[in-house]
mmCIF file with all atom_site columns, C-alpha atoms in Angstrom:
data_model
loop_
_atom_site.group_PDB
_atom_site.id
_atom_site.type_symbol
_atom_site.label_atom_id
_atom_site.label_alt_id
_atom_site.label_comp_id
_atom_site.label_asym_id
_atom_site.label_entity_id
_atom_site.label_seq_id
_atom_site.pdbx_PDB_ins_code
_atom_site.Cartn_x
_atom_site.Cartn_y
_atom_site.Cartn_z
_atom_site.occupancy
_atom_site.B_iso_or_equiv
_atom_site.pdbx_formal_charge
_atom_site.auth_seq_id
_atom_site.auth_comp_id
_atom_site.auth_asym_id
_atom_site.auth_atom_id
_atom_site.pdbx_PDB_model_num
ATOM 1   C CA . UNK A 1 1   ? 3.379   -10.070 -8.204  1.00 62.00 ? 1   UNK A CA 1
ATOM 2   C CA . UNK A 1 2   ? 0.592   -12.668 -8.026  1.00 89.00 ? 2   UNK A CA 1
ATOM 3   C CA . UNK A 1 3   ? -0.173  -12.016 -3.989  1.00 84.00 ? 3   UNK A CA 1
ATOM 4   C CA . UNK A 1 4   ? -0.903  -8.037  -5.167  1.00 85.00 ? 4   UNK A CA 1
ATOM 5   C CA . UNK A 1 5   ? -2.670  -9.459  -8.085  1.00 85.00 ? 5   UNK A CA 1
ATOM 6   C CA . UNK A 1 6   ? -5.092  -11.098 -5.441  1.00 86.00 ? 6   UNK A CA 1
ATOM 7   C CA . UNK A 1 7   ? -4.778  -8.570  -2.723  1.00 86.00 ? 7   UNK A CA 1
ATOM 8   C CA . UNK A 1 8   ? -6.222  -5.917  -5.317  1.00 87.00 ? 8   UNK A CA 1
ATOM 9   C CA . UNK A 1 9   ? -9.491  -8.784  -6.228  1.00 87.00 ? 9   UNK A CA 1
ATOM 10  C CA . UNK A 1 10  ? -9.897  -9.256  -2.153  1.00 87.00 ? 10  UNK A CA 1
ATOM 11  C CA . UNK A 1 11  ? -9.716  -5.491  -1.507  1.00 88.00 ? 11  UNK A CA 1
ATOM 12  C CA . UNK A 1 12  ? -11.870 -5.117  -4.544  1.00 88.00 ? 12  UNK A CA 1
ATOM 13  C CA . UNK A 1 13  ? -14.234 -7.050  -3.065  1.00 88.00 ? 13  UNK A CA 1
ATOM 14  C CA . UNK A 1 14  ? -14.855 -6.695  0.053   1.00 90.00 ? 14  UNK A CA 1
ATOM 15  C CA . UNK A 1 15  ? -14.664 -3.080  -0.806  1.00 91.00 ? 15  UNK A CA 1
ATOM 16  C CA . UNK A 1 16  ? -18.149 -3.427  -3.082  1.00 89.00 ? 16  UNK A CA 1
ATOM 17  C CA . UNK A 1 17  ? -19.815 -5.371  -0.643  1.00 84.00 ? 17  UNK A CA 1
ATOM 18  C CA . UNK A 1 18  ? -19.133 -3.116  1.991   1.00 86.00 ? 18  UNK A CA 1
ATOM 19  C CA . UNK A 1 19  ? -20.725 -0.321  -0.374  1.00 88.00 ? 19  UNK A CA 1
ATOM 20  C CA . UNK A 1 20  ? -23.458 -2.445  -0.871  1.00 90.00 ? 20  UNK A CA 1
ATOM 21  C CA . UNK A 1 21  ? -23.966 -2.823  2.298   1.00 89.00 ? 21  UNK A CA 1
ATOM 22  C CA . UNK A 1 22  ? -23.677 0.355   3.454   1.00 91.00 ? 22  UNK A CA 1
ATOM 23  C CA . UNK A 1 23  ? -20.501 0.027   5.473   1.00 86.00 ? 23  UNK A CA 1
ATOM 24  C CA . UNK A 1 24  ? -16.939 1.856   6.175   1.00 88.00 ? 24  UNK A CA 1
ATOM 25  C CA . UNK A 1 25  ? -14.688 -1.382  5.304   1.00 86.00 ? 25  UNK A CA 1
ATOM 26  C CA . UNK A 1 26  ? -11.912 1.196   5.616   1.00 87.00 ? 26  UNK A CA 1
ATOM 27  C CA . UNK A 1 27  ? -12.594 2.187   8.471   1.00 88.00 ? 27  UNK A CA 1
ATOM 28  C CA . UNK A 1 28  ? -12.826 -0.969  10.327  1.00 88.00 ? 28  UNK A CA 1
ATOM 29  C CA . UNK A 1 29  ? -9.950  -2.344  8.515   1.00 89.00 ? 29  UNK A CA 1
ATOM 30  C CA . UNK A 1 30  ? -8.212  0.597   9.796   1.00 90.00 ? 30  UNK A CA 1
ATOM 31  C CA . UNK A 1 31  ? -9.055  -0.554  13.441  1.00 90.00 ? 31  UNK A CA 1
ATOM 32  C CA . UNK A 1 32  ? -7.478  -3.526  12.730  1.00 89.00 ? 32  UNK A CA 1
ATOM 33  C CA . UNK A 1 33  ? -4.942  -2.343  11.271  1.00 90.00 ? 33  UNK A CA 1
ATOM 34  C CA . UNK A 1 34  ? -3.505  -0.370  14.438  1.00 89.00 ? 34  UNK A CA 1
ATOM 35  C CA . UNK A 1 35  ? -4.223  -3.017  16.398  1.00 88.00 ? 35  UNK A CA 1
ATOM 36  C CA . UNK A 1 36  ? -2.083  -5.101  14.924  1.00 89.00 ? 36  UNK A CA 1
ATOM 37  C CA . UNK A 1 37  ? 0.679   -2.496  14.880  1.00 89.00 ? 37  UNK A CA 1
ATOM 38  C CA . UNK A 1 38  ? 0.305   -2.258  18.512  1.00 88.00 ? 38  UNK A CA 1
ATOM 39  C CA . UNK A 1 39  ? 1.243   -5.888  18.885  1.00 85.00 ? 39  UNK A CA 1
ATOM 40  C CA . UNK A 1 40  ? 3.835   -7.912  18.076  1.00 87.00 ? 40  UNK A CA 1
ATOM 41  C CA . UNK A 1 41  ? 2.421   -11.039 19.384  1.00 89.00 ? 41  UNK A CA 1
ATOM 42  C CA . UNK A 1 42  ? -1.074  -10.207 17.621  1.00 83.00 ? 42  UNK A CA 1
ATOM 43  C CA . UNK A 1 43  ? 1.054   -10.070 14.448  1.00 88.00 ? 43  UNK A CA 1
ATOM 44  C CA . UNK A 1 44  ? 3.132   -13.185 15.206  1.00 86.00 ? 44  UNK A CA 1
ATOM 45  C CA . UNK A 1 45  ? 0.208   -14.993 15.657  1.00 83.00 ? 45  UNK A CA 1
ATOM 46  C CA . UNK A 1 46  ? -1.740  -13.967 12.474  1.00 85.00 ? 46  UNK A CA 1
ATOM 47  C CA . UNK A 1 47  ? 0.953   -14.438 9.635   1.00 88.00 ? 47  UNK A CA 1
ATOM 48  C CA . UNK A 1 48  ? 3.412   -16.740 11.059  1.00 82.00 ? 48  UNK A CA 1
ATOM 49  C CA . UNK A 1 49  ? 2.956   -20.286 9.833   1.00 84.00 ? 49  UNK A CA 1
ATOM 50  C CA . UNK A 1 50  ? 3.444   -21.851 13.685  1.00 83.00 ? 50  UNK A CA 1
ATOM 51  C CA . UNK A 1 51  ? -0.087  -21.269 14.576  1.00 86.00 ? 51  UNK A CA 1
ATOM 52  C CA . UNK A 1 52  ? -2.851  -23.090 13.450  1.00 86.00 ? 52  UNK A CA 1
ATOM 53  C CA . UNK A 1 53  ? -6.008  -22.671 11.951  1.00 87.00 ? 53  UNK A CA 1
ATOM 54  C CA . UNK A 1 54  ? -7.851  -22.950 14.846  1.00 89.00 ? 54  UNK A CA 1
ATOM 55  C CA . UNK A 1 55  ? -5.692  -20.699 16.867  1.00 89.00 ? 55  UNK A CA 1
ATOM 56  C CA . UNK A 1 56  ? -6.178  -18.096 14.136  1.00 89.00 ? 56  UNK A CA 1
ATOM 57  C CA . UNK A 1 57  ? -9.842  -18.657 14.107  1.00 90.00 ? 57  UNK A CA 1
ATOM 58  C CA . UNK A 1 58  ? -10.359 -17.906 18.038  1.00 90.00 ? 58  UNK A CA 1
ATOM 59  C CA . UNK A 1 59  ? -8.381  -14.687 17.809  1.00 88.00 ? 59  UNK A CA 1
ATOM 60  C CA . UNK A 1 60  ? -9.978  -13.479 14.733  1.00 88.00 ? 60  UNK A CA 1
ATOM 61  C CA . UNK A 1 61  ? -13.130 -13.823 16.235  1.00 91.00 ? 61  UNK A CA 1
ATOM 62  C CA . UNK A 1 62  ? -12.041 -12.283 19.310  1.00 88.00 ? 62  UNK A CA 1
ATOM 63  C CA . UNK A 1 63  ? -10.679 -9.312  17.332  1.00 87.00 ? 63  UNK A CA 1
ATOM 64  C CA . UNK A 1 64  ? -13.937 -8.830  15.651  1.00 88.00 ? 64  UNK A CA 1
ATOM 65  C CA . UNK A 1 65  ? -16.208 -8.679  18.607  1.00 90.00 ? 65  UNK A CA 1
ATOM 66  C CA . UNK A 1 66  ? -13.715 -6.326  20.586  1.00 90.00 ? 66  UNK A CA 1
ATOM 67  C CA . UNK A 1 67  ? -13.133 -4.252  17.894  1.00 89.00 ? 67  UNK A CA 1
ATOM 68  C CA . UNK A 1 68  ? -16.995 -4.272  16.842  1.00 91.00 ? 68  UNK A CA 1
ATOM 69  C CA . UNK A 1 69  ? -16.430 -5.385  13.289  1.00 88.00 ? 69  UNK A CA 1
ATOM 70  C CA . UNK A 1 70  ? -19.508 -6.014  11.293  1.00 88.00 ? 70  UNK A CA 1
ATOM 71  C CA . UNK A 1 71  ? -20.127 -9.393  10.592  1.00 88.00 ? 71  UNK A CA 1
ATOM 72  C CA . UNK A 1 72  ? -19.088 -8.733  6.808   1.00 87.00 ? 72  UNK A CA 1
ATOM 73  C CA . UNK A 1 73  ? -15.730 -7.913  8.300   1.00 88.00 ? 73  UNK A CA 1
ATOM 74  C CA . UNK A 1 74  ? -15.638 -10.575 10.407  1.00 89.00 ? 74  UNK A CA 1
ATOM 75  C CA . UNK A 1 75  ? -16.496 -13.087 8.084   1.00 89.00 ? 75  UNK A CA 1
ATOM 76  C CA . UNK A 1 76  ? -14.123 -11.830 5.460   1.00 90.00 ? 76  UNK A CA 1
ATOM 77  C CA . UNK A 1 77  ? -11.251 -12.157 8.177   1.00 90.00 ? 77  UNK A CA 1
ATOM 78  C CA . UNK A 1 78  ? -12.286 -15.506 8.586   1.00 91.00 ? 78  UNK A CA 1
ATOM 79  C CA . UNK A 1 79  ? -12.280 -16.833 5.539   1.00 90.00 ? 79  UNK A CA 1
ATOM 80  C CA . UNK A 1 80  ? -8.600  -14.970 4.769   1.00 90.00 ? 80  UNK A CA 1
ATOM 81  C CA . UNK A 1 81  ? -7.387  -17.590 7.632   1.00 89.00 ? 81  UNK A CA 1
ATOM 82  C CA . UNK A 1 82  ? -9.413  -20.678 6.441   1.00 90.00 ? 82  UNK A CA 1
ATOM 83  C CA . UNK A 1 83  ? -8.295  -20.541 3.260   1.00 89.00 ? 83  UNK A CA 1
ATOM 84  C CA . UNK A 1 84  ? -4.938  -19.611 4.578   1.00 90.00 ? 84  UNK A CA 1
ATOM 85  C CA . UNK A 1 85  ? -4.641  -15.918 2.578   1.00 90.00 ? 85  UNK A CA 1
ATOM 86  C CA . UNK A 1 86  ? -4.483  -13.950 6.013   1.00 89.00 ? 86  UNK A CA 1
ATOM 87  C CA . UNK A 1 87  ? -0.943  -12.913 5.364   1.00 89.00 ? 87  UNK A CA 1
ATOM 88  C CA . UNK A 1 88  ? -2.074  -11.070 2.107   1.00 89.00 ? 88  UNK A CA 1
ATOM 89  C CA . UNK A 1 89  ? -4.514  -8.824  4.884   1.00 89.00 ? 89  UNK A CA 1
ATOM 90  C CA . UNK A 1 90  ? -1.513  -6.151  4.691   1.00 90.00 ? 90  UNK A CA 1
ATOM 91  C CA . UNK A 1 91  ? -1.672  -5.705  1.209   1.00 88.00 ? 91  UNK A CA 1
ATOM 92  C CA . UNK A 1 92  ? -5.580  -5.788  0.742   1.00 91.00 ? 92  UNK A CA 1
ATOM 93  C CA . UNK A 1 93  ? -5.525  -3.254  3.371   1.00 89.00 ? 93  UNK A CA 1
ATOM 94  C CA . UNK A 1 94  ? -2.924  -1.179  1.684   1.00 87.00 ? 94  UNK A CA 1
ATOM 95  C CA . UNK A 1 95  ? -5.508  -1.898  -1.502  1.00 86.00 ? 95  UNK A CA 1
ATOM 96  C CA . UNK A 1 96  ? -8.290  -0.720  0.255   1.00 87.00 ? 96  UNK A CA 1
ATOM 97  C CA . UNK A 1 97  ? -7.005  2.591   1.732   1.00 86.00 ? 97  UNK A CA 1
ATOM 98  C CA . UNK A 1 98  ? -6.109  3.512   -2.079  1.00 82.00 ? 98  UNK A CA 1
ATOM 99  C CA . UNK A 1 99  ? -9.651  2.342   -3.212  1.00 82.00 ? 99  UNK A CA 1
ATOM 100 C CA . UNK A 1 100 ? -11.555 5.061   -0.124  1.00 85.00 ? 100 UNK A CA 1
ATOM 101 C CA . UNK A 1 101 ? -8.678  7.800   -0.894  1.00 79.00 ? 101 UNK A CA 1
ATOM 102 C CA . UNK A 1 102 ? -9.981  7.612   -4.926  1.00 76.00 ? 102 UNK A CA 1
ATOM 103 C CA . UNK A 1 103 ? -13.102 7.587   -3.804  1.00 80.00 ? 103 UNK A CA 1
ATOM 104 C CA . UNK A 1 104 ? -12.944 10.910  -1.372  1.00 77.00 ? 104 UNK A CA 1
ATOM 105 C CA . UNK A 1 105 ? -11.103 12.225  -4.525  1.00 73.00 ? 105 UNK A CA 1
ATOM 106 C CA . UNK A 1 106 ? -7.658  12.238  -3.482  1.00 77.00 ? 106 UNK A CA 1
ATOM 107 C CA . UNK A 1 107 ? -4.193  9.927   -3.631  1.00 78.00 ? 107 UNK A CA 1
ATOM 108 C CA . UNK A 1 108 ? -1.630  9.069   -1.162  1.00 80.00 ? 108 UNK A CA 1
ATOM 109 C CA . UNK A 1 109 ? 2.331   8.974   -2.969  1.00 81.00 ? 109 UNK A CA 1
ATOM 110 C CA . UNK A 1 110 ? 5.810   9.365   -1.641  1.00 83.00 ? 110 UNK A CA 1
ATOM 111 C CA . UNK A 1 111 ? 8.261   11.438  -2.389  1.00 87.00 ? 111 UNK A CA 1
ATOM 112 C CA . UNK A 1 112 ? 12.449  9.934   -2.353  1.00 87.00 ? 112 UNK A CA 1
ATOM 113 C CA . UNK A 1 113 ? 15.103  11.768  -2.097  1.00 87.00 ? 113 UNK A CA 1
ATOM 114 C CA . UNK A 1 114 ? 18.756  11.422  0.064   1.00 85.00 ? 114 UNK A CA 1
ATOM 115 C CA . UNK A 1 115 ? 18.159  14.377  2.246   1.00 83.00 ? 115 UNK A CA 1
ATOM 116 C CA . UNK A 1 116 ? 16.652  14.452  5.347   1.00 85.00 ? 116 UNK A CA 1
ATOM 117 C CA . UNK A 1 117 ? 13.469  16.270  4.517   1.00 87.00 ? 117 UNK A CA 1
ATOM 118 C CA . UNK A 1 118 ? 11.784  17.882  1.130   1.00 84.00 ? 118 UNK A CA 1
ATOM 119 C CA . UNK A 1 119 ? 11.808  21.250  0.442   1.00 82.00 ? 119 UNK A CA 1
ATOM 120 C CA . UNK A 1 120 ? 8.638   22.385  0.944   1.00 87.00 ? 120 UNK A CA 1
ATOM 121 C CA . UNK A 1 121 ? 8.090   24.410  -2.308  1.00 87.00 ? 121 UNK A CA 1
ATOM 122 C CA . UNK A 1 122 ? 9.054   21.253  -4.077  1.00 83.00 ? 122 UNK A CA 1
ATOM 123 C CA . UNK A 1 123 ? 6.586   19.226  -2.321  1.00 85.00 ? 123 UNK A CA 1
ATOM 124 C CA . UNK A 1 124 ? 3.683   21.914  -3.110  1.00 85.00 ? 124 UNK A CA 1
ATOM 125 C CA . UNK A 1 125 ? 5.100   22.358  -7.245  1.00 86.00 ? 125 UNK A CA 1
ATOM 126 C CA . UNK A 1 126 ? 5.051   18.322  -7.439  1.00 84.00 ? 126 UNK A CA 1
ATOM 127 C CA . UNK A 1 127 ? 1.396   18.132  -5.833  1.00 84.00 ? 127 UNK A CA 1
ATOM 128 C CA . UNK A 1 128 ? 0.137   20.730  -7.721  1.00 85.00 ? 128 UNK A CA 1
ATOM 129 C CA . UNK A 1 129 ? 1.595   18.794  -11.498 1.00 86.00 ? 129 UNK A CA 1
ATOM 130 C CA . UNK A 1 130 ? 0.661   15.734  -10.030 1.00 82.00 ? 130 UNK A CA 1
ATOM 131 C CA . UNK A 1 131 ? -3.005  17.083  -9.402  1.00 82.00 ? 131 UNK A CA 1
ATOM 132 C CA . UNK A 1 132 ? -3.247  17.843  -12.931 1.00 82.00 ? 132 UNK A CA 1
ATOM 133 C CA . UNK A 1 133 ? -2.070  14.797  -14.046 1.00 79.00 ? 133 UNK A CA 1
ATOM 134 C CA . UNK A 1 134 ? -4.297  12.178  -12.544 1.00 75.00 ? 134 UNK A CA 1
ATOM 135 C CA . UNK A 1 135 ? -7.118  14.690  -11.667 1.00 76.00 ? 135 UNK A CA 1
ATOM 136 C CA . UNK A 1 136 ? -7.347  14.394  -8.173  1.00 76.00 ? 136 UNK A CA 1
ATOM 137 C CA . UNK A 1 137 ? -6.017  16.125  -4.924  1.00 79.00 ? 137 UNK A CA 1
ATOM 138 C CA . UNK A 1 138 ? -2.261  14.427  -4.553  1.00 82.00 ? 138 UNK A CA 1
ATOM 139 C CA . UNK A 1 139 ? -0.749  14.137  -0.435  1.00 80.00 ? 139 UNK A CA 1
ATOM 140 C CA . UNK A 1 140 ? 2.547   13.601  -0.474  1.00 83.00 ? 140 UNK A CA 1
ATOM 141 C CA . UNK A 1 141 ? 5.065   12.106  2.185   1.00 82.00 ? 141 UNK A CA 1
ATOM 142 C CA . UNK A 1 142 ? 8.976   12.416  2.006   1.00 86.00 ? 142 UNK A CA 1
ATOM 143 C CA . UNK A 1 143 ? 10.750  9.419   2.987   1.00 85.00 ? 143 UNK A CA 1
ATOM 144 C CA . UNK A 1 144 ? 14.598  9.193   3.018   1.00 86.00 ? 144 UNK A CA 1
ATOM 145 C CA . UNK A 1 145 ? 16.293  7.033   0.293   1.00 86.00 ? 145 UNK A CA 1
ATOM 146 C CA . UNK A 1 146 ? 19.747  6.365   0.976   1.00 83.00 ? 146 UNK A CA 1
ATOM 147 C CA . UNK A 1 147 ? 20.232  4.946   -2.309  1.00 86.00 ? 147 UNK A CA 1
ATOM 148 C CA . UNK A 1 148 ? 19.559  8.018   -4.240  1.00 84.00 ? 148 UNK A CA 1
ATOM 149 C CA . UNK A 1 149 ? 22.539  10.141  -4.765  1.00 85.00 ? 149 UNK A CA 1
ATOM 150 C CA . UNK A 1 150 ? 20.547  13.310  -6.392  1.00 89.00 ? 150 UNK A CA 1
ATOM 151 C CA . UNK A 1 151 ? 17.272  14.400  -7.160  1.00 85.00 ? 151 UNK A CA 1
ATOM 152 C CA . UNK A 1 152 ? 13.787  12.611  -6.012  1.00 85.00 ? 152 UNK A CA 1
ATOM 153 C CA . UNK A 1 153 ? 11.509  9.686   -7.300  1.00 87.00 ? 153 UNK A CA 1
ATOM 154 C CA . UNK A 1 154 ? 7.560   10.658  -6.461  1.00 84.00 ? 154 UNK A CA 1
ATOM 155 C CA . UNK A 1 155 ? 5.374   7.405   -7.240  1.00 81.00 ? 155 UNK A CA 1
ATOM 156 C CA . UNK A 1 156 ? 1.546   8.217   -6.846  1.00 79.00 ? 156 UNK A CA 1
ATOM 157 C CA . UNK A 1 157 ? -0.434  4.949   -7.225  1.00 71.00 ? 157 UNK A CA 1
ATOM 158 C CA . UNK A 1 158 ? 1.111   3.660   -10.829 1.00 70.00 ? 158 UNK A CA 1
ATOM 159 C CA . UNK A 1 159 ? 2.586   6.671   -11.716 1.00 76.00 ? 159 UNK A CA 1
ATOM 160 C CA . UNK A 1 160 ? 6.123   7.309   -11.192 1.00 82.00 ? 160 UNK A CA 1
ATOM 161 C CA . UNK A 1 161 ? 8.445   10.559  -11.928 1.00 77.00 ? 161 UNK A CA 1
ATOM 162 C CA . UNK A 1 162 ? 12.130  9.054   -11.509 1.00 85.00 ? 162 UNK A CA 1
ATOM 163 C CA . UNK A 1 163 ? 14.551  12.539  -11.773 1.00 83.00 ? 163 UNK A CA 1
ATOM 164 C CA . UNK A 1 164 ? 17.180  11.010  -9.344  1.00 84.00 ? 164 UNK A CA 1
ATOM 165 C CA . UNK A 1 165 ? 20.847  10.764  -10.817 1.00 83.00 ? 165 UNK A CA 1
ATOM 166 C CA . UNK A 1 166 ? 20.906  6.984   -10.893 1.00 85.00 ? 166 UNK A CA 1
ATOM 167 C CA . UNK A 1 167 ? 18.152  7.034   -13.373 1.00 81.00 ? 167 UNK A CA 1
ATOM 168 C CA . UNK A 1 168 ? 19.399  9.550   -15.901 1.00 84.00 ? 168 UNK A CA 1
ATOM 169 C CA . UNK A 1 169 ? 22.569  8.264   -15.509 1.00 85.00 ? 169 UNK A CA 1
ATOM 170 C CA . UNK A 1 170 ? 20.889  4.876   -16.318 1.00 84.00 ? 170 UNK A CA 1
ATOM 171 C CA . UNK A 1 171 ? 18.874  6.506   -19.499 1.00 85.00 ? 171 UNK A CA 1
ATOM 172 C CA . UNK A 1 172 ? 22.854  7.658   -20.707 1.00 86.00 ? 172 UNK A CA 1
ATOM 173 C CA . UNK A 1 173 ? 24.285  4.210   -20.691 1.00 85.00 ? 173 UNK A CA 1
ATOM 174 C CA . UNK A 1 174 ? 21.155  2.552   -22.494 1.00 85.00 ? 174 UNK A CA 1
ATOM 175 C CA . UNK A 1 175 ? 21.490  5.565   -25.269 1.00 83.00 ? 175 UNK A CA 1
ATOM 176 C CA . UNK A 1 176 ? 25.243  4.952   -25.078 1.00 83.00 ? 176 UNK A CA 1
ATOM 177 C CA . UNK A 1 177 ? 24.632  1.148   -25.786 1.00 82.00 ? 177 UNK A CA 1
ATOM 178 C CA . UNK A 1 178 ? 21.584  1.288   -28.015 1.00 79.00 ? 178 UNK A CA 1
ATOM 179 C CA . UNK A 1 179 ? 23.902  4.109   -30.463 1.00 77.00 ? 179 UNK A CA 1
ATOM 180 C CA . UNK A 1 180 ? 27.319  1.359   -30.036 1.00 74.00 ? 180 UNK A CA 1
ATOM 181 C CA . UNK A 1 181 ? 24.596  -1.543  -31.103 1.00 70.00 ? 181 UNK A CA 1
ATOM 182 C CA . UNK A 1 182 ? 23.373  0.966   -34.181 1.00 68.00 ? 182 UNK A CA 1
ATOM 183 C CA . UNK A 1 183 ? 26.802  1.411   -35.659 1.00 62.00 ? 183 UNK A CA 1
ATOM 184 C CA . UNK A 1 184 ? 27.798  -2.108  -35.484 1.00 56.00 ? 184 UNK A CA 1
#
């Protein structure tokens, strides 16, 4: 909970001072982003604890000048390994994606459910309530939940609409409880 706590401040920030300085953070954290997903060893070497500093430093660096980061970016990389807070760059990313989507006017949110794919009329009823609940364009992705029985779970940023069978069935044991703990 605390490492999201910061991860929202970092993304926060380096967000605004992008804006002030009239640069896509998003973008070029995006760049990033793939690379690392492209490499395991890149990744390895950025949040595992066996390398030092220094090591992280160099390729940092490296990263920025290949990748043509600003220096803004750069620097902010930089400081996430001196002060040792690079394995939180995941979840400022994450943080800063949600930050450009609200901007642009739109949200990112999944969709659960046990099947293999969403109906699509589902999909398009749940974006459209969804749309006029937080006021903004809603994209939705389906991902497979094995521990769903029935139903779906959508969760749009902090909003979550739980109609799978494990949580009603949950809601009927708590009522079932709360009445027994009425009575007596």
């Amino acid at each position: 909970m605390k490492e999201q706590v910061v991860a929202k401040i970092y993304a926060k920030s380096i967000t605004e001072l992008g804006e002030k300085n009239r640069l896509d953070v998003c973008e070029e954290l995006t760049r990033l982003q793939l690379c690392i997903n492209e490499s395991n060893h890149l990744e390895n070497l950025l949040f595992l604890e066996v390398f030092t500093i220094e090591e992280k430093r160099a390729v940092v660096e490296e990263l920025a000048k290949r990748l043509k980061l600003s220096t803004i970016v750069g620097g902010f990389l930089s400081y996430l390994v001196e002060q040792r807070r690079i394995g939180l760059f995941p979840l400022i990313y994450r943080d800063v994606v949600v930050i450009d989507d609200a901007k642009r006017g739109f949200m990112k949110g999944v969709i659960e459910g046990h099947d293999e794919e969403v109906d699509p009329a589902i999909q398009k009823r749940l974006e459209e309530f969804l749309k006029s609940k937080v006021g903004k364009n809603v994209e939705l992705v389906y991902e497979k939940n094995s521990e769903i029985t029935a139903g779906h779970r959508v969760t749009v940023g902090d909003l979550q609409l739980d109609a799978t069978l494990e949580n009603q069935l949950n809601k009927f044991k708590q009522d079932i409880i709360s009445s027994r703990n009425i009575r007596g």
